[in-house]
Coordinates of C-alpha atoms and ligand atoms in Angstrom, one line a residue:
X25 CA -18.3 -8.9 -8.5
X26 CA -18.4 -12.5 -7.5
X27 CA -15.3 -14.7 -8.2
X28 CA -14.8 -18.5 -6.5
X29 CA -11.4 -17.9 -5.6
X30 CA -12.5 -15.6 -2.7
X31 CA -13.7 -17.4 0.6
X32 CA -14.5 -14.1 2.7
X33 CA -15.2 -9.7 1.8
X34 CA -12.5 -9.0 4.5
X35 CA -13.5 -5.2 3.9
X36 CA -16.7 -4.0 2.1
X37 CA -16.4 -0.8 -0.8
X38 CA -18.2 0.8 1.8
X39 CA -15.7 0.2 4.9
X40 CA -12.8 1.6 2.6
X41 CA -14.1 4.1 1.3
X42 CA -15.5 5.3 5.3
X43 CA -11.9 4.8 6.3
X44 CA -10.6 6.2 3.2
X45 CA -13.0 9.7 3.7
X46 CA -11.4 9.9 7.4
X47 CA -7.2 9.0 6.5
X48 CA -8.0 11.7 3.8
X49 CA -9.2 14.3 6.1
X50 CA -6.7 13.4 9.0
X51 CA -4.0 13.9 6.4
X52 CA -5.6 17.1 4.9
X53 CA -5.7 18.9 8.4
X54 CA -1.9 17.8 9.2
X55 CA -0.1 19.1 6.3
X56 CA -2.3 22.2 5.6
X57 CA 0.0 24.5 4.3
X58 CA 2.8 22.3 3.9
X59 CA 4.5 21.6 0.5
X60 CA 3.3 18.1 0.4
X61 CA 4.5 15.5 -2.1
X62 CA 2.6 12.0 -2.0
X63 CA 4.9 9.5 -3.0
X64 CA 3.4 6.2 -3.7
X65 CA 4.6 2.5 -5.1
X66 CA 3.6 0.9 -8.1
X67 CA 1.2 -1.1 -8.6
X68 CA -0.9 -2.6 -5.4
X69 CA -1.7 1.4 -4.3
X70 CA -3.2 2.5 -7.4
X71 CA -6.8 2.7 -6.1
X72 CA -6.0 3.3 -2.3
X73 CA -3.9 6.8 -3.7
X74 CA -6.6 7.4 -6.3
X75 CA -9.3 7.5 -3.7
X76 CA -7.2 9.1 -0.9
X77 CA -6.1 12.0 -3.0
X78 CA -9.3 12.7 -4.4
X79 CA -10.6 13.0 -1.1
X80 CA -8.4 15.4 0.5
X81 CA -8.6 19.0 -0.3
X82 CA -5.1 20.8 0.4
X83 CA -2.7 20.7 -2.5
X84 CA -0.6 18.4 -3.2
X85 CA 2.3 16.8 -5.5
X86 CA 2.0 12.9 -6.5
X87 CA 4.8 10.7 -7.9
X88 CA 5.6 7.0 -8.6
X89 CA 8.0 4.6 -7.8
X90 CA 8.2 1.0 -9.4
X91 CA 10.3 -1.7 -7.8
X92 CA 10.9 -5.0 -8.5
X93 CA 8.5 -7.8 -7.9
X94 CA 7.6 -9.3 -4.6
X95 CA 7.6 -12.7 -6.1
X96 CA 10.8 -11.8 -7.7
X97 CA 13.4 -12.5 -4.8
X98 CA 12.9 -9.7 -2.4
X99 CA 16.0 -11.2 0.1
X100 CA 15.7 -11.0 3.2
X101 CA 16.9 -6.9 4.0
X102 CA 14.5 -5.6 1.8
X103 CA 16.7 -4.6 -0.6
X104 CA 14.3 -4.5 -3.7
X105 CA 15.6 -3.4 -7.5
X106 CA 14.2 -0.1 -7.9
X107 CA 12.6 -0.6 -11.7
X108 CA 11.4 3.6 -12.4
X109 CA 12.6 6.4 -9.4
X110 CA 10.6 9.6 -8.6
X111 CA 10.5 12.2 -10.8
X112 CA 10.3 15.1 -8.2
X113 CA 13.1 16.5 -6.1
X114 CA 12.7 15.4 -2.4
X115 CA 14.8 18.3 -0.8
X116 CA 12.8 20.6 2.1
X117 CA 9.5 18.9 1.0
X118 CA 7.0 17.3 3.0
X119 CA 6.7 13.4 1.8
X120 CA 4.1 11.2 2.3
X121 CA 4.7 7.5 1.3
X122 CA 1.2 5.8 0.7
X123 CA 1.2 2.2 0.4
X124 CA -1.6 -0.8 0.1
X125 CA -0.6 -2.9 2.3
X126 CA 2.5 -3.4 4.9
X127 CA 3.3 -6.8 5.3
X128 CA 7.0 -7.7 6.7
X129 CA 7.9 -3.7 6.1
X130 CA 10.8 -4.9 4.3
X131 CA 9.9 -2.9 0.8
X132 CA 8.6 0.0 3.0
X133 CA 11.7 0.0 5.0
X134 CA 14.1 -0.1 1.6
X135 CA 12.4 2.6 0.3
X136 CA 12.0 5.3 3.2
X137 CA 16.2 4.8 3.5
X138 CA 15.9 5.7 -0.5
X139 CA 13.9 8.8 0.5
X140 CA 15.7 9.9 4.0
X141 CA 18.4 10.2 1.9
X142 CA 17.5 13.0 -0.3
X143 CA 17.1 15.5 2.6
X144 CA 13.0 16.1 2.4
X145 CA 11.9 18.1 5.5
X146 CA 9.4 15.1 6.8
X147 CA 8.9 11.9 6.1
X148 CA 6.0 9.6 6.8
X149 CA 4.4 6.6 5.7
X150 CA 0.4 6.0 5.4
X151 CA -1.2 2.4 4.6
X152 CA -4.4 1.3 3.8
X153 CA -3.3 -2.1 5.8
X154 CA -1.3 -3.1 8.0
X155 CA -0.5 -6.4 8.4
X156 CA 1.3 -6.7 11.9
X157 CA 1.5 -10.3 12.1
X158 CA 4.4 -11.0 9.6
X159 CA 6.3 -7.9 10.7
X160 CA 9.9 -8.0 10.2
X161 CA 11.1 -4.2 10.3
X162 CA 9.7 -2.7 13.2
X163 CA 10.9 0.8 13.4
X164 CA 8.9 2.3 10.4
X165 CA 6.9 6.0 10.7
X166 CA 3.5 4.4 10.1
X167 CA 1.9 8.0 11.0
X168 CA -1.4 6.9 9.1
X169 CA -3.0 3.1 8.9
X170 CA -6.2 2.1 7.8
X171 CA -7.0 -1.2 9.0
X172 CA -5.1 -4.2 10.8
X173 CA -5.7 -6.8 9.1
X174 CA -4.9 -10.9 9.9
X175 CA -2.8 -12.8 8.4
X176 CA -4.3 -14.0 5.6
X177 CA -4.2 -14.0 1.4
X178 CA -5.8 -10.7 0.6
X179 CA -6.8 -9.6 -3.0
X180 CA -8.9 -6.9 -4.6
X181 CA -8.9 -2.9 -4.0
X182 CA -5.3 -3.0 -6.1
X183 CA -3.9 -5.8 -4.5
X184 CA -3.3 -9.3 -6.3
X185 CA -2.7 -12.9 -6.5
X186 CA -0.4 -13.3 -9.7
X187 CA -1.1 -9.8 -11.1
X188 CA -5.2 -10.6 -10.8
X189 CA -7.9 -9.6 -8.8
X190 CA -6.7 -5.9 -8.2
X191 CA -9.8 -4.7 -9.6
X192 CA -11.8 -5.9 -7.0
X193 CA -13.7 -3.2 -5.3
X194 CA -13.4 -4.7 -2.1
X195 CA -11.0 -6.9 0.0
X196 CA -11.4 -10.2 0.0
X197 CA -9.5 -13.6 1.1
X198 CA -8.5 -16.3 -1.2
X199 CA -9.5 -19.6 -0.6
X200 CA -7.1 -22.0 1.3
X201 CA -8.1 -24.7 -0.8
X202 CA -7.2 -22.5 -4.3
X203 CA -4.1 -21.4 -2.6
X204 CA -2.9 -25.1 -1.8
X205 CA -4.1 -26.1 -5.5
X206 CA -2.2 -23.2 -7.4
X207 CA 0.7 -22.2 -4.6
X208 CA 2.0 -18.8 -5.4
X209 CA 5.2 -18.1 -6.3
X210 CA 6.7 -16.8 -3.0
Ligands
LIG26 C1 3.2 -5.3 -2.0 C2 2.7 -3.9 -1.4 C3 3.9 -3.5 -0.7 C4 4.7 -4.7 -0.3 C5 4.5 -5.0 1.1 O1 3.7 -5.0 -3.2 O2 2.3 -3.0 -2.4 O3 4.7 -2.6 -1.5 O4 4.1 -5.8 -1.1 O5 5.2 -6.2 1.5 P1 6.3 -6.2 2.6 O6 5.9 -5.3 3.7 O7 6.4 -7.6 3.0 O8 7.6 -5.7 2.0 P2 4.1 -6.1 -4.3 O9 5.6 -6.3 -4.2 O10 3.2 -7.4 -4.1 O11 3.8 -5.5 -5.7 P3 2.5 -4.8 -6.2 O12 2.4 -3.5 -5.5 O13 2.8 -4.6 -7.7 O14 1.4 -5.7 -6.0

């Protein structure tokens, strides 16, 4: 899919899903025989849990969070509005937190204090992306990353520039120049 807005593939379909295959069978081997719930944040990790789940081959719970919009004030703790909670109860279990992409950490960090405090037995974060550079929080339990990736505009493979581009089967950069013509929000 070729769109002018993109300057660079950052990540091919072929590097994620390579990367994807070996999170997914990292993860599978850890939590064998645990009673593992994969918790995940709406909407930038749609495809990144779709693809990870699929591929691992223990059993496992899934459930959603939504939280309010990035562009939508995020201050400077973290503290996010929390827009739809989990459905399942956390207590004893084994969580995994999967995420698209963690940036300053600040959302990541808001939520794993949401979910320490409902007493599961483990708790552990897994990204797709991990964007180092603009890290703020530095203490989270990132037990599983996929890439580090500069620090640049990324879109595509659920992740967006005003809510488009998630679709994109890869990752790619926006262009500069569109950036500087249409600034984002944030
Ligand atoms: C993205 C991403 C993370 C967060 C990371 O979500 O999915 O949740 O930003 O940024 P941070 O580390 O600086 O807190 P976003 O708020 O853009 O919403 P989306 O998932 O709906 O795209």
């Amino acid at each position: 899919m070729v769109t002018p807005e993109i300057s660079q593939v950052l990540l091919t379909e072929e590097q994620i899903r390579v990367r994807v295959r070996a999170l997914a069978a990292e993860i599978s081997h850890d939590y064998a025989g645990r009673d593992l719930l994969v918790v995940s944040v709406l909407k930038g990790a749609l495809y990144f849990l779709a693809d990870l789940t699929r591929m691992m081959d223990i059993p496992l719970a899934i459930d959603f969070m939504a939280i309010s919009s990035y562009r939508g004030g995020k201050g400077p703790s973290g503290a996010v509005r929390l827009v739809k909670d989990l459905d399942e109860d956390l207590t004893g279990r084994h969580v995994l937190l999967v995420e698209d992409i963690i940036d300053t950490g600040l959302t990541a960090s808001y939520l794993l204090r949401s979910l320490q405090a409902r007493d599961p037995a483990d708790l552990a974060v897994c990204t797709l992306l991990d964007k180092t550079a603009r890290r703020i929080a530095h203490t989270l339990p990132i037990r599983y990353r996929g890439f580090e990736v500069p620090d640049l505009f990324l879109v595509g493979y659920g992740l967006d520039y005003r809510q488009f581009h998630r679709n994109l089967p890869y990752i790619g950069v926006i262009r500069d120049d569109f950036l500087r013509r249409e600034p984002a929000s944030s």
